[in-house]
PDB file of C-alpha atoms and ligand atoms in Angstrom:
ATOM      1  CA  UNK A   1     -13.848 -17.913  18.773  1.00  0.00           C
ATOM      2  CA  UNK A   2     -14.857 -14.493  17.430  1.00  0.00           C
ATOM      3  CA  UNK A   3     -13.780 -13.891  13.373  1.00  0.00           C
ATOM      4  CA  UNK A   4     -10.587 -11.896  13.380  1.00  0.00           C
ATOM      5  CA  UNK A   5     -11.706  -8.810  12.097  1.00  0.00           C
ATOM      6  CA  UNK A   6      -9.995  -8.071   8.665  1.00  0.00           C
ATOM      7  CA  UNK A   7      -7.808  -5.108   9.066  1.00  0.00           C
ATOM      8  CA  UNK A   8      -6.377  -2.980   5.598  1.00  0.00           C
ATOM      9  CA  UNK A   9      -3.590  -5.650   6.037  1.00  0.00           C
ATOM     10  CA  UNK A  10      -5.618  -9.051   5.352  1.00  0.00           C
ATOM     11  CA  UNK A  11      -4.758 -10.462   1.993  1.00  0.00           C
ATOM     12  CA  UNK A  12      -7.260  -9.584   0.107  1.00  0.00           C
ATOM     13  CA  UNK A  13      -7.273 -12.723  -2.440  1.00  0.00           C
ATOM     14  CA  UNK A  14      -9.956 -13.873  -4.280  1.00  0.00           C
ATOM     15  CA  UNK A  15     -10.063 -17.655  -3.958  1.00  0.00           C
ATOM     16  CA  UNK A  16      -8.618 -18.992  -7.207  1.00  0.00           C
ATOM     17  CA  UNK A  17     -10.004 -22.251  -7.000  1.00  0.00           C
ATOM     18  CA  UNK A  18      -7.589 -25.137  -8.505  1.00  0.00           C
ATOM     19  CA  UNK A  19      -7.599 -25.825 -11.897  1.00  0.00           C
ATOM     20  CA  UNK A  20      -9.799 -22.503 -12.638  1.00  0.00           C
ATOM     21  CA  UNK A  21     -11.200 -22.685 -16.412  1.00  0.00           C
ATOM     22  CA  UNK A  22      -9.193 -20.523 -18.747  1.00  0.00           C
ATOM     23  CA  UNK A  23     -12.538 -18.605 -19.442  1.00  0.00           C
ATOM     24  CA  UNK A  24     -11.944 -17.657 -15.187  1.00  0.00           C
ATOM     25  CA  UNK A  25      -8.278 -17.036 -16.049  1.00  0.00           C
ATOM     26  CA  UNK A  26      -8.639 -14.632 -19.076  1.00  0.00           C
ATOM     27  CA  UNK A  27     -11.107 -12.594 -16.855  1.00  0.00           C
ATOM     28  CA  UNK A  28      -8.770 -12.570 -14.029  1.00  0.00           C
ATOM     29  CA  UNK A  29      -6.116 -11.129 -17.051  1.00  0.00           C
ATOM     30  CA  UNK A  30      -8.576  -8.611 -17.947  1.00  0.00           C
ATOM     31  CA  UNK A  31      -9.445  -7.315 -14.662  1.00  0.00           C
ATOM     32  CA  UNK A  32      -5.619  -6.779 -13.713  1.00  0.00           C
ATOM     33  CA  UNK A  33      -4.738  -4.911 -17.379  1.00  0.00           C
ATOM     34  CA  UNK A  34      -8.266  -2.723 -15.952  1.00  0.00           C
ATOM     35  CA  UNK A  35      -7.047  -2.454 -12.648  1.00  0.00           C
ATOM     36  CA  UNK A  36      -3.646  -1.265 -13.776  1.00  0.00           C
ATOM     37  CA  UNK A  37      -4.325   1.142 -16.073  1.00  0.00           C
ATOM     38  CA  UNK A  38      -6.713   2.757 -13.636  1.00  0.00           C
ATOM     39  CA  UNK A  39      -3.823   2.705 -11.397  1.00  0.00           C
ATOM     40  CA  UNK A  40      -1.563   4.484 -13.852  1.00  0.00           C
ATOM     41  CA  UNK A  41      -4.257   7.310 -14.249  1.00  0.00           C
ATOM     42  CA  UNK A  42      -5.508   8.135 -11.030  1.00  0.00           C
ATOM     43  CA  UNK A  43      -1.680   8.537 -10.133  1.00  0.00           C
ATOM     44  CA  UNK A  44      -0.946  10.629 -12.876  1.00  0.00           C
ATOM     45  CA  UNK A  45      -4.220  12.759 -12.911  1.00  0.00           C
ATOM     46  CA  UNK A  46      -5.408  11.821  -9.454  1.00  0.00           C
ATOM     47  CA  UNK A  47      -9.370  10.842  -9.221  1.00  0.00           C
ATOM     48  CA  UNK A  48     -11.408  13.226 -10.361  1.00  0.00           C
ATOM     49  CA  UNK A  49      -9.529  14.036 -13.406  1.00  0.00           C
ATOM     50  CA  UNK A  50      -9.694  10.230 -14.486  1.00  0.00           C
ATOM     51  CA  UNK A  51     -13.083   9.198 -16.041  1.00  0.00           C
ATOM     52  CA  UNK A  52     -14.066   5.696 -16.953  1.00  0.00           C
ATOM     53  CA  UNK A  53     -13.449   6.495 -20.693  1.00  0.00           C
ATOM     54  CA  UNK A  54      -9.811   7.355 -19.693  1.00  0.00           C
ATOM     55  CA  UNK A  55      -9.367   4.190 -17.828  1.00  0.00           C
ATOM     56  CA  UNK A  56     -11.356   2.142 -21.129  1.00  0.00           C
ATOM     57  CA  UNK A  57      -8.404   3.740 -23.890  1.00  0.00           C
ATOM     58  CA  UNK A  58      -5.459   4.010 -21.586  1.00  0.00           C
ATOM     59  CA  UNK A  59      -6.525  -0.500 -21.736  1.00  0.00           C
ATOM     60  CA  UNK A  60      -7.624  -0.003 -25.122  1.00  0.00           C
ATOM     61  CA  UNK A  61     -11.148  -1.807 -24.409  1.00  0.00           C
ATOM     62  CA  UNK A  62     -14.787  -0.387 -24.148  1.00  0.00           C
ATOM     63  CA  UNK A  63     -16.308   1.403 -21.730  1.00  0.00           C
ATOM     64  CA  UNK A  64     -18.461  -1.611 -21.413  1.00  0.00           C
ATOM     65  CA  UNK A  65     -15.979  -3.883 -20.812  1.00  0.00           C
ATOM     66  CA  UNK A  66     -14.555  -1.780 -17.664  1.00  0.00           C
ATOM     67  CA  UNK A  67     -17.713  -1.332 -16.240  1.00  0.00           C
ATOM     68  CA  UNK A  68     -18.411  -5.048 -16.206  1.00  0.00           C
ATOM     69  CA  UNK A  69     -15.445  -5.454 -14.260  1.00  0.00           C
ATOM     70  CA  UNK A  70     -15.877  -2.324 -12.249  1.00  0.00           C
ATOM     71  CA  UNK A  71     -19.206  -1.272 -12.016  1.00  0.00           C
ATOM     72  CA  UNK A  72     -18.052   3.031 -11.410  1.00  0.00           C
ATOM     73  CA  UNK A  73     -14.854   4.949 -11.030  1.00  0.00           C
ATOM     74  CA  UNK A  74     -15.300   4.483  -7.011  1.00  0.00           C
ATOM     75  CA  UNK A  75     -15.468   0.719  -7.454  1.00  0.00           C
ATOM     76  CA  UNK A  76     -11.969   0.972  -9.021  1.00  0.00           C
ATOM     77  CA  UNK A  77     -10.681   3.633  -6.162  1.00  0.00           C
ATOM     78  CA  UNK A  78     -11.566   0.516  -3.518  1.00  0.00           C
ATOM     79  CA  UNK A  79      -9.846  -2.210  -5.576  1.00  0.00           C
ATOM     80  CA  UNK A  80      -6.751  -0.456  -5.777  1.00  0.00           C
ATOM     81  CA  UNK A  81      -6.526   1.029  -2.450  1.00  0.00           C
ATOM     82  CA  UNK A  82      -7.440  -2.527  -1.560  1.00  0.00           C
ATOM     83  CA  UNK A  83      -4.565  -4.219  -3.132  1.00  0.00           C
ATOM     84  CA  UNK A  84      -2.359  -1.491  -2.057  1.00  0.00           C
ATOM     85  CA  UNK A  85      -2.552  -2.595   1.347  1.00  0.00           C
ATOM     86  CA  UNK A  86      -2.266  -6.118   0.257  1.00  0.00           C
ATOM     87  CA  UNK A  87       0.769  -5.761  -0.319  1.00  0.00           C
ATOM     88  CA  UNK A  88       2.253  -5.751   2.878  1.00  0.00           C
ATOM     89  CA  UNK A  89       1.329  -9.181   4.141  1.00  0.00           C
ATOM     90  CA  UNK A  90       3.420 -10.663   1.467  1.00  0.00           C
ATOM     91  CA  UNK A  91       6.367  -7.915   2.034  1.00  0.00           C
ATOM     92  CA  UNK A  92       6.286  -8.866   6.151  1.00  0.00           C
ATOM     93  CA  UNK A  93       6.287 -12.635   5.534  1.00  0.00           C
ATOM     94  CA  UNK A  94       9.651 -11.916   3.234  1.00  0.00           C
ATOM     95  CA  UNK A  95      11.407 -10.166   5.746  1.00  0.00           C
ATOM     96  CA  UNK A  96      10.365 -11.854   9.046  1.00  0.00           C
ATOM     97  CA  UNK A  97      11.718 -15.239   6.992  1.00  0.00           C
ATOM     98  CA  UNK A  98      15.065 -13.163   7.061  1.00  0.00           C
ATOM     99  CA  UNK A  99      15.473 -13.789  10.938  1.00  0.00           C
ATOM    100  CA  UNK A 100      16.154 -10.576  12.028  1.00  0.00           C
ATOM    101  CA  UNK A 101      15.619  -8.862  15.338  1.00  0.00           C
ATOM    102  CA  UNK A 102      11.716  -7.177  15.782  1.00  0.00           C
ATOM    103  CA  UNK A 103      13.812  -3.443  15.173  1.00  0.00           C
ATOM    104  CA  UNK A 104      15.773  -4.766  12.233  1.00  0.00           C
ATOM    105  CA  UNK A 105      12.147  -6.418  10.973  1.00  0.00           C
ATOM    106  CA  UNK A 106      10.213  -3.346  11.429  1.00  0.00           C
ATOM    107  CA  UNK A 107      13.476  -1.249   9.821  1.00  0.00           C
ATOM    108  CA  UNK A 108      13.801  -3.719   6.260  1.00  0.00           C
ATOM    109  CA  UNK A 109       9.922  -3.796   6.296  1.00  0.00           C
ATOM    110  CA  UNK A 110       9.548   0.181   6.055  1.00  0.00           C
ATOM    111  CA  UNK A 111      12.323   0.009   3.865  1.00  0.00           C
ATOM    112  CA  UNK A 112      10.404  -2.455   1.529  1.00  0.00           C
ATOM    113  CA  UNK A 113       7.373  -0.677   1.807  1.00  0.00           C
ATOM    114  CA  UNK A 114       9.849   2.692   0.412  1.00  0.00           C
ATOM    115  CA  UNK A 115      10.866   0.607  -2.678  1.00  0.00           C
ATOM    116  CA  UNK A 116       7.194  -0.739  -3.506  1.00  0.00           C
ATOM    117  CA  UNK A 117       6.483   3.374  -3.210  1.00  0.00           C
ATOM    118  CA  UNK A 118       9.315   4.374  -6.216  1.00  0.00           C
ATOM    119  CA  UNK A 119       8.475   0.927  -8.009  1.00  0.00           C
ATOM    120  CA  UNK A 120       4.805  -0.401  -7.861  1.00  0.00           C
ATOM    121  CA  UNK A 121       1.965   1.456  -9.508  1.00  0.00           C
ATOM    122  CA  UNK A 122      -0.648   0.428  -7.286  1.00  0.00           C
ATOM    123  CA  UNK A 123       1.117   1.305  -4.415  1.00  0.00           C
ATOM    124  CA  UNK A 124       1.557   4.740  -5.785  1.00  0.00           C
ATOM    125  CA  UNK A 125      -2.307   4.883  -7.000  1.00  0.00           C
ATOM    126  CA  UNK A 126      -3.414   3.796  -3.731  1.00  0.00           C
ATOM    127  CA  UNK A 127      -1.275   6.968  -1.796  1.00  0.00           C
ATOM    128  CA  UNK A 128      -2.988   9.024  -4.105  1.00  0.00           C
ATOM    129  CA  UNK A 129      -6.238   8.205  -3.488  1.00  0.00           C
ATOM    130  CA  UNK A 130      -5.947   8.133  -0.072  1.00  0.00           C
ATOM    131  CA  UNK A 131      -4.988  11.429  -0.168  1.00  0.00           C
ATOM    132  CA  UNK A 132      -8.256  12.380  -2.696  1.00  0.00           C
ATOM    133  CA  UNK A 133     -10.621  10.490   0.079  1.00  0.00           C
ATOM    134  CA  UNK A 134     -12.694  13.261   0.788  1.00  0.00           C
ATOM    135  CA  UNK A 135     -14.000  13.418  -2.774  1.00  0.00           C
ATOM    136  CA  UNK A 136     -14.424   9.443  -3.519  1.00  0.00           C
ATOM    137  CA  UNK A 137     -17.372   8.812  -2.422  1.00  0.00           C
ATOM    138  CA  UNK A 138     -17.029   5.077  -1.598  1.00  0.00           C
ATOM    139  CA  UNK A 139     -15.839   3.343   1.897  1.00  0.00           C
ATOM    140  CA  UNK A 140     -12.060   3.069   1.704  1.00  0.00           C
ATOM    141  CA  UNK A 141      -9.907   1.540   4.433  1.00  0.00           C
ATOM    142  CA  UNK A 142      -8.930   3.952   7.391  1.00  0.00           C
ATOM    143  CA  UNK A 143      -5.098   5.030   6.276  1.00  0.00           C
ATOM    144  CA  UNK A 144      -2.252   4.443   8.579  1.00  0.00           C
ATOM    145  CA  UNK A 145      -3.858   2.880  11.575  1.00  0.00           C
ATOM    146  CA  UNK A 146      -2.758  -0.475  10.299  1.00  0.00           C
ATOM    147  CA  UNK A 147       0.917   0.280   9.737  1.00  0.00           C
ATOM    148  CA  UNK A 148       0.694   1.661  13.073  1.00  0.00           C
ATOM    149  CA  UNK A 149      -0.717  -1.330  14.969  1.00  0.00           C
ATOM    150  CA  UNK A 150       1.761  -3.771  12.646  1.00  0.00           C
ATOM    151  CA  UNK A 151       4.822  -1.406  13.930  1.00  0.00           C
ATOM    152  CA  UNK A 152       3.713  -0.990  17.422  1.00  0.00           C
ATOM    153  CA  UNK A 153       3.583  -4.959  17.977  1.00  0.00           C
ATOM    154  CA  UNK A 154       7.233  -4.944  16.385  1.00  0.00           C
ATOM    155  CA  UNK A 155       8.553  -2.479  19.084  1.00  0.00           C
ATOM    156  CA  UNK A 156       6.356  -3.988  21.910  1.00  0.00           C
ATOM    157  CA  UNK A 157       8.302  -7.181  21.211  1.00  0.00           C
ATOM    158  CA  UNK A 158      11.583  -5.058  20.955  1.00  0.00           C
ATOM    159  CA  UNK A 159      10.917  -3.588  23.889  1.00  0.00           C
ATOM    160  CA  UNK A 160      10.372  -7.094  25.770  1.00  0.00           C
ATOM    161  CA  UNK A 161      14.177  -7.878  24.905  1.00  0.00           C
ATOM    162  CA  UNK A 162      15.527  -4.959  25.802  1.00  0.00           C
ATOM    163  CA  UNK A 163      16.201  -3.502  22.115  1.00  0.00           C
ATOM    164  CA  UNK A 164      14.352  -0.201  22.925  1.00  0.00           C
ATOM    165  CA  UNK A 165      15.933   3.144  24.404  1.00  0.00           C
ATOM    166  CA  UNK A 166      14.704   3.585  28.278  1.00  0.00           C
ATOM    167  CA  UNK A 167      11.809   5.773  27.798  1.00  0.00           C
ATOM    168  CA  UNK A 168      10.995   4.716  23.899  1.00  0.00           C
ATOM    169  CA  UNK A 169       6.743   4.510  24.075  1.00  0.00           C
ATOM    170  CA  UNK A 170       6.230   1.462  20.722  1.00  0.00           C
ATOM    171  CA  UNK A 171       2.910   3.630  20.588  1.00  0.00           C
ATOM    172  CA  UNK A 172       4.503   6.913  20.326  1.00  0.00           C
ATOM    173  CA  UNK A 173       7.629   5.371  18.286  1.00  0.00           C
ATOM    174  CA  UNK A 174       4.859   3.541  16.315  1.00  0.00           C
ATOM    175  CA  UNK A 175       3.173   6.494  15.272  1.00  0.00           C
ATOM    176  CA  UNK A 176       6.068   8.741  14.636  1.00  0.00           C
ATOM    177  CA  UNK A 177       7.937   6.626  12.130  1.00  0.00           C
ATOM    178  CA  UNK A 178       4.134   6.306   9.964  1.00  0.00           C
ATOM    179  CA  UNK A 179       3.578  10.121  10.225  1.00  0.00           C
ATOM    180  CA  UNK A 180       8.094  10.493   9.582  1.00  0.00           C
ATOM    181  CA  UNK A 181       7.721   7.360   6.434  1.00  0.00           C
ATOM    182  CA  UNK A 182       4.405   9.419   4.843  1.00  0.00           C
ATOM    183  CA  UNK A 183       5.862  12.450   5.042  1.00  0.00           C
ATOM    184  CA  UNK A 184       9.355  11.258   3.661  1.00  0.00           C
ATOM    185  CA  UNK A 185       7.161   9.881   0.344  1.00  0.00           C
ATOM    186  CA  UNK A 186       5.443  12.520   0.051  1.00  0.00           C
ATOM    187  CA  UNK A 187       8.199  14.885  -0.203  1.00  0.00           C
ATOM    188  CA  UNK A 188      10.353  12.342  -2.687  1.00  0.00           C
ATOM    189  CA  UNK A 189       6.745  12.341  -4.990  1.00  0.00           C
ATOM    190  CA  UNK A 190       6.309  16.068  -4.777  1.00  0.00           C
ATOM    191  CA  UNK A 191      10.137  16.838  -5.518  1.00  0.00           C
ATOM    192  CA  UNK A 192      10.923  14.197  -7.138  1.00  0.00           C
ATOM    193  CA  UNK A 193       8.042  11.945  -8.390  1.00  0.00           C
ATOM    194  CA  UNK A 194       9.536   9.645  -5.891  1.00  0.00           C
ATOM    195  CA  UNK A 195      12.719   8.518  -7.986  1.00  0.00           C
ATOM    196  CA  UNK A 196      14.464   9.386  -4.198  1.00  0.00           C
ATOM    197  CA  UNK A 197      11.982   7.995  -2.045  1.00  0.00           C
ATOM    198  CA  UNK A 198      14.188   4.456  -1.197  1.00  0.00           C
ATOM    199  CA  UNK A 199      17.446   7.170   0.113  1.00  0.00           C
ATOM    200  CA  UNK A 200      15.083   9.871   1.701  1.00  0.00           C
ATOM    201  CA  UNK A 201      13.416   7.301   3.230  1.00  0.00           C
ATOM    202  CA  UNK A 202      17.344   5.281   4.377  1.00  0.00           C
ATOM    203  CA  UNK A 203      18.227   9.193   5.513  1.00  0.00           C
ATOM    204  CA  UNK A 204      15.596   9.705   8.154  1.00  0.00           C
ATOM    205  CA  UNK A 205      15.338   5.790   9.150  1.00  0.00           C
ATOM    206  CA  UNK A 206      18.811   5.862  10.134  1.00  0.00           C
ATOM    207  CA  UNK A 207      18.047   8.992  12.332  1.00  0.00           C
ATOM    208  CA  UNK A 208      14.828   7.508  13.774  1.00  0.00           C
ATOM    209  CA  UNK A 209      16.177   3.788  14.308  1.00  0.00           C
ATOM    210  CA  UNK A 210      19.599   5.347  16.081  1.00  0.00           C
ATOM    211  CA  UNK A 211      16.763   7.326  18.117  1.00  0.00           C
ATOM    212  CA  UNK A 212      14.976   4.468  19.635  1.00  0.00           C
ATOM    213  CA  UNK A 213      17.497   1.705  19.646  1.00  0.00           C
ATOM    214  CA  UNK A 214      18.611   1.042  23.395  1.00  0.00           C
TER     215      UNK A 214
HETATM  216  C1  LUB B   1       3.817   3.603   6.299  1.00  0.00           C
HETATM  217  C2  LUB B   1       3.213   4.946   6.467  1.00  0.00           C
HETATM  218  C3  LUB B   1       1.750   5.046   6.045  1.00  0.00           C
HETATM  219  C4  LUB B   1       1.572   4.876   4.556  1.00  0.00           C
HETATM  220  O1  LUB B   1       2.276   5.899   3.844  1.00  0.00           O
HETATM  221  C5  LUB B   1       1.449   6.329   2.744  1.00  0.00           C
HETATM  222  C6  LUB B   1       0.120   5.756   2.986  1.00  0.00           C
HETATM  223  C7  LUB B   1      -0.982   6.025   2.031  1.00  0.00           C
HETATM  224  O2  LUB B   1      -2.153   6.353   2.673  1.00  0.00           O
HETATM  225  C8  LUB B   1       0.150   4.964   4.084  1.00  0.00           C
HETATM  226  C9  LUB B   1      -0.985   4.274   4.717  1.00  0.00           C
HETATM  227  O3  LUB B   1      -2.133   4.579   4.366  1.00  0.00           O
HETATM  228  O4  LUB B   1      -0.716   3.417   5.598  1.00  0.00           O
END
């Protein structure tokens, strides 16, 4: 049986093995306070604008010390755009354990993922650098494609129980609520530095949902 290859979606844990040593722990700490801070920079001044030294005072620690976390700026780009899209596992589990439908699912999912855009640092870092790809010079996960797949399963099953409008595509659907939910954020950060994103986002769900609903 063939590996399941990891999509942007697989957890992306590092095994904390039980009872890890509290010399493990502090570095674990440390390499979240890095990881955050880097966060908070490369969404305020985006990539480029955000050097290590930044990242090293905005923690208050050395240079050193950041680097022997993260060994370059890029190496920090992946972890966060990394963890970004780790956090959607966690977000689906919550809602599927709510019992709704596959359309009400894939509706309070997007809706979570809208709060974790206004709330969550490394959700907002990780937009951001997607956005700045063509100038990090590192391998970073394909955007999109795996919010697409995730949504298009959800309205394939949908679809099987008769939930979807006559003539609804899940592909097409799929695809037009990512590009309709980037878009939406990306609006709320420009206008608003995303303080609306959770009720722009409710406005034009409602619209799509009513749209494809049978
Ligand atoms: C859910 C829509 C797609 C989502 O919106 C912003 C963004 C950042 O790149 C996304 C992604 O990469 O999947």
């Amino acid at each position: 049986m063939p590996e399941p290859q990891p999509t942007a979606f697989t957890p992306h844990r590092t095994p904390v093995r039980r009872g890890s040593d509290p010399k493990q722990e502090r570095s674990a700490r440390t390499r979240l306070r890095v990881l955050m801070g880097a966060a908070q920079l490369f969404t305020e001044r985006g990539f480029r604008h955000t050097s290590v030294k930044d990242v090293a005072d905005r923690v208050e620690m050395t240079k050193g010390a950041v680097y022997f976390h993260y060994p370059t700026k890029e190496a920090l780009a992946v972890a966060i755009v990394e963890e970004h899209y780790a956090r959607w596992p966690k977000v689906l589990d919550e809602v599927v354990e709510e019992g709704f439908g596959p359309l009400g699912t894939a509706a309070r999912v997007l809706e979570r993922a809208a709060t974790a855009f206004r709330d969550d640092v490394i959700v907002q870092a990780g937009a951001r650098l997607q956005l700045e790809r063509p100038h990090i010079d590192a391998e970073l996960p394909t955007p999109y494609v795996d919010w697409v797949s995730l949504l298009e399963s959800m309205l394939t099953s949908a679809e099987e129980l008769g939930e979807l409008r006559p003539g609804v595509t899940p592909g097409r659907a799929a695809r037009s609520l990512v590009s309709a939910f980037f878009g939406s954020q990306h609006v709320s950060d420009v206008l608003s530095g995303r303080a609306d994103v959770v009720e722009r986002w409710r406005d034009l769900s409602d619209l799509l949902f009513r749209a494809i609903r049978a």
